[in-house]
Amino acid sequence: FTDLKGTTHDGAPLLDARRLVVRYSLADLIANRTRRFGISALTVDGFIFSLVRRADGSYNIESGGGSGGGGPAAGGARANAPWDLRVSLSAGEIRLIDGTPVAPDLAQQRIVNVTLRASIRSDRRSVGSGRAQLLGRRTETAPLTAWPIALGGVVDFPRGAADLRLDAARLPVRGALGFLQHSSAVRVDDGLLHDVGIRAYALDIAPERAMDWHVGGNGDLDGGRLAISALHEPVRELRGRLILTDDGVWSTRLDATIGRIPVIARGGAFDRGHPTFRLGLQGDTDLRDLRELFRFSLHQPVSGAIHVETLLEAPISDLLIRSALNVPRGSYAAAPLSDVRGRVDYHAGSV
């Protein structure tokens, strides 16, 4: 088959293939019934898969639950014959299309040179490996760069486990996060992940039964930069190990600079459907540096050493910044300050 085109129910592009070769055996299909539909090999060359994020935040593909090889169908033994075939994908491309990108260059992102070789047996053990390149910019003005990705996985029914993996020496974070999460309150402008390892896994699996997938992974972030609407200055030089879980990203320690203030942070964000921060920070600085973080305090005549402990919590789109302050000695204009302690909440432009 050549020049195949597949679309979603509303006509949006989904999958195009320049060439599809299906190898099958009539004996397996009619008499032996050892392979589903008699198919022994599938080769796809020059395919383009399009994942579209619509303006309303929905995708052209909505999850309907995983499967361990397809549910039983009418037709008795023939329909229930296992998949037993070799799959070869080459010269592939994955397009991430964003209807309302957070930056113009993120309207369409591409993963190119996708190749995959797999041996599939839907009732026993399937293995596969492949590679690809993410075309992305570290920052909006950086040159377009190809970032290599390694793919692999095993689905082993006799052992009751499935493990799919993605590994990369380096990956920019801006593009992926910009596609997955749109927020006017928090925007990722820079950052590079080193030694990236992401796993999708399922346990207690069985043929013809839906799999319960989980996600885990980690990577070392360097040079991260966030723009937070509540702050007058960006969070920059963000670095530390990130841990990916089913529904969040966490870190036991992140170092960063906000304005001229070095800070240490711990925590992360969770709930992909409604992203929420739970992130604690602490730092020691001068009141003159702290006032530069907020527009309302830019011109306040304050000075003196201060210790700050801050908790960012609540949904990312509606942040609450809750801080505990300790000023041993300082001043407000000509008025001296001594042993000042207190708690301050900042939300929606109000203190």
CSV table of C-alpha atoms in Angstrom, one decimal:
chain,number,residue,atom,x,y,z
A,1,PHE,CA,0.0,0.0,0.0
A,2,THR,CA,1.3,3.5,-0.8
A,3,ASP,CA,0.3,7.1,0.2
A,4,LEU,CA,-2.0,6.1,3.0
A,5,LYS,CA,-3.8,8.8,5.0
A,6,GLY,CA,-5.7,8.5,8.3
A,7,THR,CA,-7.7,11.3,10.0
A,8,THR,CA,-9.7,11.7,13.2
A,9,HIS,CA,-13.5,11.8,13.2
A,10,ASP,CA,-13.4,15.5,12.6
A,11,GLY,CA,-11.0,15.3,9.7
A,12,ALA,CA,-7.8,16.4,11.5
A,13,PRO,CA,-4.6,14.7,10.3
A,14,LEU,CA,-3.6,11.7,12.4
A,15,LEU,CA,-1.4,9.2,10.5
A,16,ASP,CA,0.1,9.3,7.0
A,17,ALA,CA,2.3,6.6,5.6
A,18,ARG,CA,4.3,6.7,2.4
A,19,ARG,CA,4.5,2.9,2.2
A,20,LEU,CA,3.0,0.0,4.1
A,21,VAL,CA,3.9,-3.6,3.5
A,22,VAL,CA,1.9,-6.4,5.1
A,23,ARG,CA,3.3,-10.0,5.0
A,24,TYR,CA,0.7,-12.7,5.7
A,25,SER,CA,0.1,-16.4,5.2
A,26,LEU,CA,-3.2,-17.8,4.0
A,27,ALA,CA,-2.4,-21.1,5.7
A,28,ASP,CA,-2.1,-19.3,9.0
A,29,LEU,CA,-5.3,-17.4,8.4
A,30,ILE,CA,-7.5,-20.2,7.2
A,31,ALA,CA,-6.1,-23.5,8.4
A,32,ASN,CA,-3.4,-23.2,11.1
A,33,ARG,CA,-4.8,-20.2,12.8
A,34,THR,CA,-1.6,-19.6,14.7
A,35,ARG,CA,-1.3,-15.9,13.9
A,36,ARG,CA,-4.0,-13.3,14.1
A,37,PHE,CA,-5.3,-12.6,10.6
A,38,GLY,CA,-2.3,-14.6,9.3
A,39,ILE,CA,0.0,-11.5,9.6
A,40,SER,CA,3.7,-12.3,10.1
A,41,ALA,CA,5.3,-9.0,9.4
A,42,LEU,CA,4.4,-5.3,9.1
A,43,THR,CA,6.7,-2.7,7.5
A,44,VAL,CA,5.9,1.0,7.6
A,45,ASP,CA,8.2,3.5,5.8
A,46,GLY,CA,7.9,7.3,5.8
A,47,PHE,CA,5.1,7.8,8.3
A,48,ILE,CA,3.9,11.0,10.0
A,49,PHE,CA,1.9,10.8,13.2
A,50,SER,CA,0.3,14.1,14.3
A,51,LEU,CA,-0.7,14.8,17.9
A,52,VAL,CA,-2.8,18.0,18.0
A,53,ARG,CA,-3.5,20.1,21.1
A,54,ARG,CA,-6.7,22.0,20.3
A,55,ALA,CA,-7.3,25.6,21.5
A,56,ASP,CA,-9.7,24.2,24.3
A,57,GLY,CA,-6.9,22.0,25.7
A,58,SER,CA,-8.2,18.7,24.3
A,59,TYR,CA,-6.3,16.5,22.0
A,60,ASN,CA,-7.1,14.8,18.8
A,61,ILE,CA,-6.5,11.4,20.5
A,62,GLU,CA,-8.3,10.8,23.8
A,63,SER,CA,-7.2,8.0,26.0
A,64,GLY,CA,-9.6,5.0,26.1
A,65,GLY,CA,-7.6,2.8,28.4
A,66,GLY,CA,-4.7,0.4,27.6
A,67,SER,CA,-5.1,-3.2,26.4
A,68,GLY,CA,-2.9,-6.3,26.8
A,69,GLY,CA,-3.4,-7.4,23.2
A,70,GLY,CA,-6.9,-6.7,22.2
A,71,GLY,CA,-10.2,-8.0,23.7
A,72,PRO,CA,-11.9,-11.1,22.5
A,73,ALA,CA,-13.9,-10.8,19.3
A,74,ALA,CA,-16.4,-12.9,17.5
A,75,GLY,CA,-15.1,-15.7,15.4
A,76,GLY,CA,-13.9,-18.2,17.9
A,77,ALA,CA,-10.3,-19.6,17.7
A,78,ARG,CA,-9.4,-17.5,14.6
A,79,ALA,CA,-10.2,-14.2,16.3
A,80,ASN,CA,-8.3,-15.3,19.4
A,81,ALA,CA,-5.1,-16.4,17.7
A,82,PRO,CA,-2.2,-14.3,19.1
A,83,TRP,CA,-0.4,-11.5,17.3
A,84,ASP,CA,2.9,-13.0,16.2
A,85,LEU,CA,4.7,-10.7,13.9
A,86,ARG,CA,7.7,-8.5,13.3
A,87,VAL,CA,7.2,-4.8,13.0
A,88,SER,CA,9.6,-2.4,11.3
A,89,LEU,CA,9.1,1.4,11.3
A,90,SER,CA,11.5,3.7,9.4
A,91,ALA,CA,11.9,7.3,8.3
A,92,GLY,CA,9.1,8.3,10.7
A,93,GLU,CA,8.1,11.6,12.1
A,94,ILE,CA,5.9,12.7,15.1
A,95,ARG,CA,4.5,16.2,15.0
A,96,LEU,CA,3.3,18.0,18.1
A,97,ILE,CA,0.8,20.6,16.8
A,98,ASP,CA,-0.4,23.3,19.2
A,99,GLY,CA,-3.5,25.3,18.4
A,100,THR,CA,-2.6,28.0,21.0
A,101,PRO,CA,1.2,27.8,21.5
A,102,VAL,CA,2.8,29.7,24.4
A,103,ALA,CA,5.4,30.9,21.9
A,104,PRO,CA,5.3,31.2,18.1
A,105,ASP,CA,8.1,28.6,17.5
A,106,LEU,CA,6.2,26.0,19.6
A,107,ALA,CA,3.2,25.9,17.2
A,108,GLN,CA,4.6,22.8,15.6
A,109,GLN,CA,7.4,20.6,17.1
A,110,ARG,CA,8.9,17.6,15.4
A,111,ILE,CA,10.4,14.3,16.4
A,112,VAL,CA,12.2,13.0,13.3
A,113,ASN,CA,14.1,10.0,12.0
A,114,VAL,CA,12.0,7.7,14.1
A,115,THR,CA,13.0,4.0,13.6
A,116,LEU,CA,11.7,1.0,15.5
A,117,ARG,CA,12.3,-2.8,15.2
A,118,ALA,CA,10.0,-5.0,17.3
A,119,SER,CA,9.2,-8.7,17.6
A,120,ILE,CA,5.6,-9.0,18.9
A,121,ARG,CA,3.9,-12.0,20.5
A,122,SER,CA,0.7,-10.9,22.2
A,123,ASP,CA,0.5,-13.9,24.5
A,124,ARG,CA,4.2,-14.4,25.3
A,125,ARG,CA,7.1,-11.9,25.1
A,126,SER,CA,7.5,-8.9,22.9
A,127,VAL,CA,10.7,-6.8,22.6
A,128,GLY,CA,11.6,-3.7,20.6
A,129,SER,CA,14.1,-1.0,20.3
A,130,GLY,CA,14.5,2.2,18.3
A,131,ARG,CA,15.8,5.7,18.0
A,132,ALA,CA,14.6,9.2,17.1
A,133,GLN,CA,15.7,12.9,17.2
A,134,LEU,CA,13.8,15.7,18.8
A,135,LEU,CA,14.1,19.0,16.9
A,136,GLY,CA,13.9,21.7,19.5
A,137,ARG,CA,15.2,25.0,20.8
A,138,ARG,CA,16.6,25.4,24.3
A,139,THR,CA,15.3,29.0,24.3
A,140,GLU,CA,13.0,30.9,21.9
A,141,THR,CA,16.0,32.5,20.1
A,142,ALA,CA,18.4,29.5,20.2
A,143,PRO,CA,19.1,27.6,17.0
A,144,LEU,CA,17.1,24.5,16.1
A,145,THR,CA,19.0,21.5,17.4
A,146,ALA,CA,18.6,17.7,16.9
A,147,TRP,CA,18.5,15.9,20.3
A,148,PRO,CA,19.0,12.1,20.0
A,149,ILE,CA,16.5,9.8,21.8
A,150,ALA,CA,16.8,6.0,22.4
A,151,LEU,CA,13.7,3.9,22.7
A,152,GLY,CA,13.2,0.3,23.9
A,153,GLY,CA,10.9,-2.0,25.8
A,154,VAL,CA,9.7,-5.4,26.8
A,155,VAL,CA,6.2,-6.8,27.4
A,156,ASP,CA,6.6,-10.2,29.0
A,157,PHE,CA,3.4,-12.0,29.9
A,158,PRO,CA,5.0,-15.1,31.4
A,159,ARG,CA,6.7,-12.9,33.9
A,160,GLY,CA,3.7,-10.6,34.3
A,161,ALA,CA,5.5,-7.3,33.6
A,162,ALA,CA,5.9,-4.6,30.9
A,163,ASP,CA,8.6,-2.0,30.7
A,164,LEU,CA,8.9,0.7,28.1
A,165,ARG,CA,11.7,3.2,28.2
A,166,LEU,CA,13.0,6.5,26.7
A,167,ASP,CA,16.6,7.6,27.3
A,168,ALA,CA,18.5,10.7,26.3
A,169,ALA,CA,21.8,12.3,27.2
A,170,ARG,CA,20.3,15.8,27.0
A,171,LEU,CA,16.8,17.2,26.3
A,172,PRO,CA,15.5,20.8,26.4
A,173,VAL,CA,12.5,21.1,28.7
A,174,ARG,CA,10.8,24.2,27.2
A,175,GLY,CA,9.1,22.5,24.2
A,176,ALA,CA,7.6,19.5,25.9
A,177,LEU,CA,6.3,21.5,28.9
A,178,GLY,CA,5.0,24.2,26.7
A,179,PHE,CA,3.0,21.7,24.7
A,180,LEU,CA,1.6,19.8,27.7
A,181,GLN,CA,0.8,22.7,29.9
A,182,HIS,CA,-0.5,26.2,29.0
A,183,SER,CA,-0.4,28.7,31.8
A,184,SER,CA,-0.2,32.5,31.9
A,185,ALA,CA,0.9,32.2,35.5
A,186,VAL,CA,4.0,30.0,35.0
A,187,ARG,CA,6.1,29.7,31.8
A,188,VAL,CA,9.3,27.6,31.2
A,189,ASP,CA,11.7,29.7,29.1
A,190,ASP,CA,14.9,27.6,29.4
A,191,GLY,CA,16.5,24.5,30.9
A,192,LEU,CA,18.3,21.4,29.9
A,193,LEU,CA,17.8,17.9,31.3
A,194,HIS,CA,20.9,15.6,31.5
A,195,ASP,CA,20.9,11.8,31.8
A,196,VAL,CA,17.2,11.5,31.1
A,197,GLY,CA,15.5,8.2,31.8
A,198,ILE,CA,11.7,7.8,31.6
A,199,ARG,CA,9.9,4.5,32.1
A,200,ALA,CA,6.3,3.4,31.5
A,201,TYR,CA,5.6,0.1,33.3
A,202,ALA,CA,2.8,-2.2,34.2
A,203,LEU,CA,2.8,-5.2,36.6
A,204,ASP,CA,0.6,-8.3,37.0
A,205,ILE,CA,-0.2,-8.2,33.2
A,206,ALA,CA,-2.0,-10.9,31.3
A,207,PRO,CA,-3.1,-11.4,27.7
A,208,GLU,CA,-6.5,-10.0,26.7
A,209,ARG,CA,-6.6,-7.9,29.9
A,210,ALA,CA,-6.2,-4.1,30.1
A,211,MET,CA,-2.8,-3.0,31.6
A,212,ASP,CA,-2.5,-0.6,34.5
A,213,TRP,CA,0.3,1.7,33.3
A,214,HIS,CA,2.5,3.8,35.6
A,215,VAL,CA,5.2,6.3,34.8
A,216,GLY,CA,8.5,7.0,36.5
A,217,GLY,CA,11.8,8.7,35.6
A,218,ASN,CA,14.4,11.2,36.4
A,219,GLY,CA,16.8,13.7,35.0
A,220,ASP,CA,19.3,16.4,36.1
A,221,LEU,CA,18.1,19.9,35.3
A,222,ASP,CA,20.6,22.7,34.6
A,223,GLY,CA,20.1,26.3,33.5
A,224,GLY,CA,16.3,26.3,34.2
A,225,ARG,CA,14.5,29.6,33.8
A,226,LEU,CA,10.8,30.2,34.8
A,227,ALA,CA,8.7,33.3,34.3
A,228,ILE,CA,6.1,33.5,37.2
A,229,SER,CA,3.5,36.2,36.7
A,230,ALA,CA,3.3,37.0,40.4
A,231,LEU,CA,7.0,37.8,40.5
A,232,HIS,CA,8.7,40.9,38.9
A,233,GLU,CA,11.9,38.9,38.4
A,234,PRO,CA,12.3,35.4,36.7
A,235,VAL,CA,13.5,32.3,38.5
A,236,ARG,CA,16.8,31.5,36.8
A,237,GLU,CA,19.9,29.2,37.1
A,238,LEU,CA,17.5,26.5,38.3
A,239,ARG,CA,19.3,23.2,38.8
A,240,GLY,CA,18.8,19.9,40.6
A,241,ARG,CA,17.5,16.4,40.1
A,242,LEU,CA,13.9,16.0,38.9
A,243,ILE,CA,11.8,12.9,39.7
A,244,LEU,CA,8.9,12.0,37.4
A,245,THR,CA,5.9,10.1,38.9
A,246,ASP,CA,2.5,9.1,37.7
A,247,ASP,CA,1.0,12.5,38.3
A,248,GLY,CA,3.7,14.9,39.1
A,249,VAL,CA,7.3,16.2,39.0
A,250,TRP,CA,9.3,16.5,42.3
A,251,SER,CA,12.7,17.3,43.6
A,252,THR,CA,14.3,16.9,47.0
A,253,ARG,CA,16.5,19.9,46.3
A,254,LEU,CA,16.6,22.6,43.7
A,255,ASP,CA,19.0,25.5,43.7
A,256,ALA,CA,18.0,28.7,41.9
A,257,THR,CA,18.3,32.5,41.9
A,258,ILE,CA,15.3,34.9,41.9
A,259,GLY,CA,16.4,38.4,41.0
A,260,ARG,CA,19.6,38.6,43.1
A,261,ILE,CA,18.6,36.2,45.8
A,262,PRO,CA,20.0,32.6,45.9
A,263,VAL,CA,17.3,30.2,47.1
A,264,ILE,CA,17.0,26.5,47.9
A,265,ALA,CA,13.7,24.7,47.0
A,266,ARG,CA,12.1,21.4,47.7
A,267,GLY,CA,8.8,20.0,46.3
A,268,GLY,CA,7.2,20.1,42.9
A,269,ALA,CA,4.0,20.1,40.9
A,270,PHE,CA,1.2,17.5,40.6
A,271,ASP,CA,-2.1,16.8,39.0
A,272,ARG,CA,-1.7,16.9,35.2
A,273,GLY,CA,-5.4,17.9,34.7
A,274,HIS,CA,-5.2,20.8,37.1
A,275,PRO,CA,-1.4,21.5,37.7
A,276,THR,CA,-0.8,22.5,41.3
A,277,PHE,CA,2.4,23.7,43.0
A,278,ARG,CA,3.6,22.5,46.4
A,279,LEU,CA,7.0,24.0,46.5
A,280,GLY,CA,8.9,25.3,49.5
A,281,LEU,CA,11.8,27.8,49.3
A,282,GLN,CA,14.2,29.5,51.7
A,283,GLY,CA,16.8,32.1,51.3
A,284,ASP,CA,18.9,34.8,53.1
A,285,THR,CA,19.2,38.2,51.5
A,286,ASP,CA,18.7,41.9,52.0
A,287,LEU,CA,15.3,43.7,52.0
A,288,ARG,CA,16.5,45.8,49.1
A,289,ASP,CA,16.8,42.7,47.0
A,290,LEU,CA,13.6,41.2,48.2
A,291,ARG,CA,11.5,44.2,47.4
A,292,GLU,CA,12.5,43.9,43.7
A,293,LEU,CA,10.6,40.6,43.4
A,294,PHE,CA,7.2,42.3,43.6
A,295,ARG,CA,5.8,45.3,41.7
A,296,PHE,CA,4.0,46.7,44.7
A,297,SER,CA,7.2,46.8,46.8
A,298,LEU,CA,9.7,48.0,44.1
A,299,HIS,CA,10.1,51.5,45.6
A,300,GLN,CA,9.6,50.8,49.3
A,301,PRO,CA,12.5,52.3,51.4
A,302,VAL,CA,13.6,49.2,53.2
A,303,SER,CA,16.9,47.7,54.0
A,304,GLY,CA,18.5,45.1,56.3
A,305,ALA,CA,19.2,41.4,56.4
A,306,ILE,CA,16.2,39.0,56.1
A,307,HIS,CA,15.6,35.3,56.3
A,308,VAL,CA,12.6,34.1,54.2
A,309,GLU,CA,10.8,30.8,54.0
A,310,THR,CA,8.2,30.6,51.3
A,311,LEU,CA,5.6,28.1,50.3
A,312,LEU,CA,4.1,28.2,46.8
A,313,GLU,CA,0.9,26.3,46.8
A,314,ALA,CA,-2.5,26.0,45.1
A,315,PRO,CA,-3.1,25.7,41.3
A,316,ILE,CA,-0.4,27.1,39.1
A,317,SER,CA,-3.0,29.4,37.5
A,318,ASP,CA,-4.0,30.9,40.9
A,319,LEU,CA,-0.8,30.9,43.0
A,320,LEU,CA,-0.7,31.7,46.7
A,321,ILE,CA,2.7,32.8,47.9
A,322,ARG,CA,2.9,32.3,51.7
A,323,SER,CA,6.0,33.5,53.5
A,324,ALA,CA,7.5,33.6,56.9
A,325,LEU,CA,9.9,36.6,57.5
A,326,ASN,CA,12.6,37.2,60.0
A,327,VAL,CA,14.4,40.6,60.1
A,328,PRO,CA,17.0,40.8,63.0
A,329,ARG,CA,17.9,44.4,62.2
A,330,GLY,CA,16.9,46.7,59.4
A,331,SER,CA,15.2,50.0,58.6
A,332,TYR,CA,12.2,51.4,56.8
A,333,ALA,CA,13.3,54.9,55.6
A,334,ALA,CA,14.7,56.5,58.8
A,335,ALA,CA,12.8,54.2,61.1
A,336,PRO,CA,14.9,51.4,62.6
A,337,LEU,CA,13.6,47.8,62.6
A,338,SER,CA,14.6,45.2,65.2
A,339,ASP,CA,13.7,41.5,65.5
A,340,VAL,CA,10.8,41.8,63.2
A,341,ARG,CA,9.0,38.4,62.5
A,342,GLY,CA,5.8,37.8,60.7
A,343,ARG,CA,3.9,35.9,58.0
A,344,VAL,CA,2.8,37.4,54.7
A,345,ASP,CA,0.4,36.0,52.1
A,346,TYR,CA,0.5,37.3,48.5
A,347,HIS,CA,-2.3,36.3,46.2
A,348,ALA,CA,-3.8,37.9,43.0
A,349,GLY,CA,-1.8,41.1,43.5
A,350,SER,CA,-2.9,41.6,47.1
A,351,VAL,CA,-0.9,41.2,50.4
